[in-house]
GROMACS .gro file of C-alpha atoms in nm:
model
   75
    1LEU     CA    1   3.460  -3.349   2.651
    2LYS     CA    2   3.655  -3.032   2.786
    3ARG     CA    3   3.787  -3.247   3.051
    4GLU     CA    4   4.157  -3.333   3.143
    5LEU     CA    5   4.187  -3.694   3.135
    6THR     CA    6   4.483  -3.653   3.413
    7LEU     CA    7   4.433  -3.445   3.738
    8PRO     CA    8   4.699  -3.425   4.011
    9GLY     CA    9   4.625  -3.583   4.301
   10VAL     CA   10   4.332  -3.796   4.131
   11SER     CA   11   4.513  -3.957   3.863
   12GLN     CA   12   4.828  -3.960   3.623
   13THR     CA   13   4.745  -4.266   3.439
   14ILE     CA   14   4.525  -4.358   3.143
   15ILE     CA   15   4.430  -4.708   3.051
   16LEU     CA   16   4.290  -4.758   2.714
   17SER     CA   17   4.113  -5.108   2.667
   18ARG     CA   18   3.792  -5.304   2.604
   19ILE     CA   19   3.593  -5.551   2.783
   20SER     CA   20   3.545  -5.901   2.708
   21GLY     CA   21   3.310  -6.009   2.398
   22ARG     CA   22   3.314  -6.257   2.146
   23THR     CA   23   3.692  -6.218   2.191
   24LYS     CA   24   3.833  -6.269   2.503
   25VAL     CA   25   4.098  -6.017   2.664
   26PRO     CA   26   4.368  -6.221   2.883
   27GLU     CA   27   4.317  -6.253   3.241
   28ASP     CA   28   4.558  -5.992   3.361
   29GLU     CA   29   4.376  -5.755   3.113
   30GLU     CA   30   4.021  -5.817   3.267
   31LEU     CA   31   3.805  -5.482   3.363
   32GLU     CA   32   3.824  -5.581   3.765
   33LYS     CA   33   4.195  -5.601   3.739
   34LEU     CA   34   4.252  -5.254   3.552
   35ALA     CA   35   3.996  -5.104   3.766
   36SER     CA   36   4.190  -5.182   4.084
   37HIS     CA   37   4.473  -4.916   3.986
   38LYS     CA   38   4.190  -4.636   4.016
   39CYS     CA   39   4.279  -4.465   3.736
   40THR     CA   40   4.130  -4.307   3.451
   41LEU     CA   41   3.969  -4.570   3.210
   42CYS     CA   42   3.914  -4.523   2.839
   43LEU     CA   43   3.693  -4.830   2.727
   44PHE     CA   44   3.613  -4.907   2.370
   45LEU     CA   45   3.356  -5.144   2.194
   46SER     CA   46   3.213  -5.187   2.554
   47ILE     CA   47   2.866  -4.960   2.485
   48LEU     CA   48   2.650  -5.291   2.478
   49LYS     CA   49   2.764  -5.412   2.817
   50THR     CA   50   2.718  -5.104   3.031
   51GLU     CA   51   2.562  -5.265   3.359
   52ALA     CA   52   2.836  -5.541   3.352
   53ILE     CA   53   3.098  -5.247   3.353
   54THR     CA   54   2.901  -5.017   3.593
   55GLU     CA   55   2.859  -5.310   3.828
   56LYS     CA   56   3.270  -5.400   3.811
   57LEU     CA   57   3.370  -5.008   3.821
   58LEU     CA   58   3.149  -4.941   4.140
   59LYS     CA   59   3.381  -5.216   4.324
   60HIS     CA   60   3.648  -4.968   4.248
   61TYR     CA   61   3.553  -4.666   4.209
   62ASP     CA   62   3.310  -4.386   4.345
   63PRO     CA   63   2.941  -4.396   4.270
   64ASN     CA   64   2.996  -3.997   4.194
   65THR     CA   65   3.294  -4.039   3.953
   66PRO     CA   66   3.250  -3.859   3.634
   67VAL     CA   67   3.141  -4.102   3.332
   68ALA     CA   68   3.126  -4.003   2.977
   69VAL     CA   69   2.993  -4.223   2.695
   70VAL     CA   70   3.168  -4.095   2.338
   71TYR     CA   71   3.015  -4.180   2.001
   72LYS     CA   72   3.250  -4.184   1.685
   73ALA     CA   73   3.530  -4.032   1.891
   74SER     CA   74   3.832  -4.124   1.645
   75TRP     CA   75   3.605  -3.976   1.335
   0.00000   0.00000   0.00000
């Protein structure tokens, strides 16, 4: 990506998570609660729910917030 995941004055925290699917996440780990921290979010196993993710994130992040979709990131 050639991008820093943390930037002074922007975010010093990274949350790695996923959204609920066949396996639910605990209520305290739902996307809207995580997004309320306004930190860098890295979501995995979530590509099929991009519209729902976008809707939830726009409640907490500016529409101009950079986003990246990564395929086979750990390969």
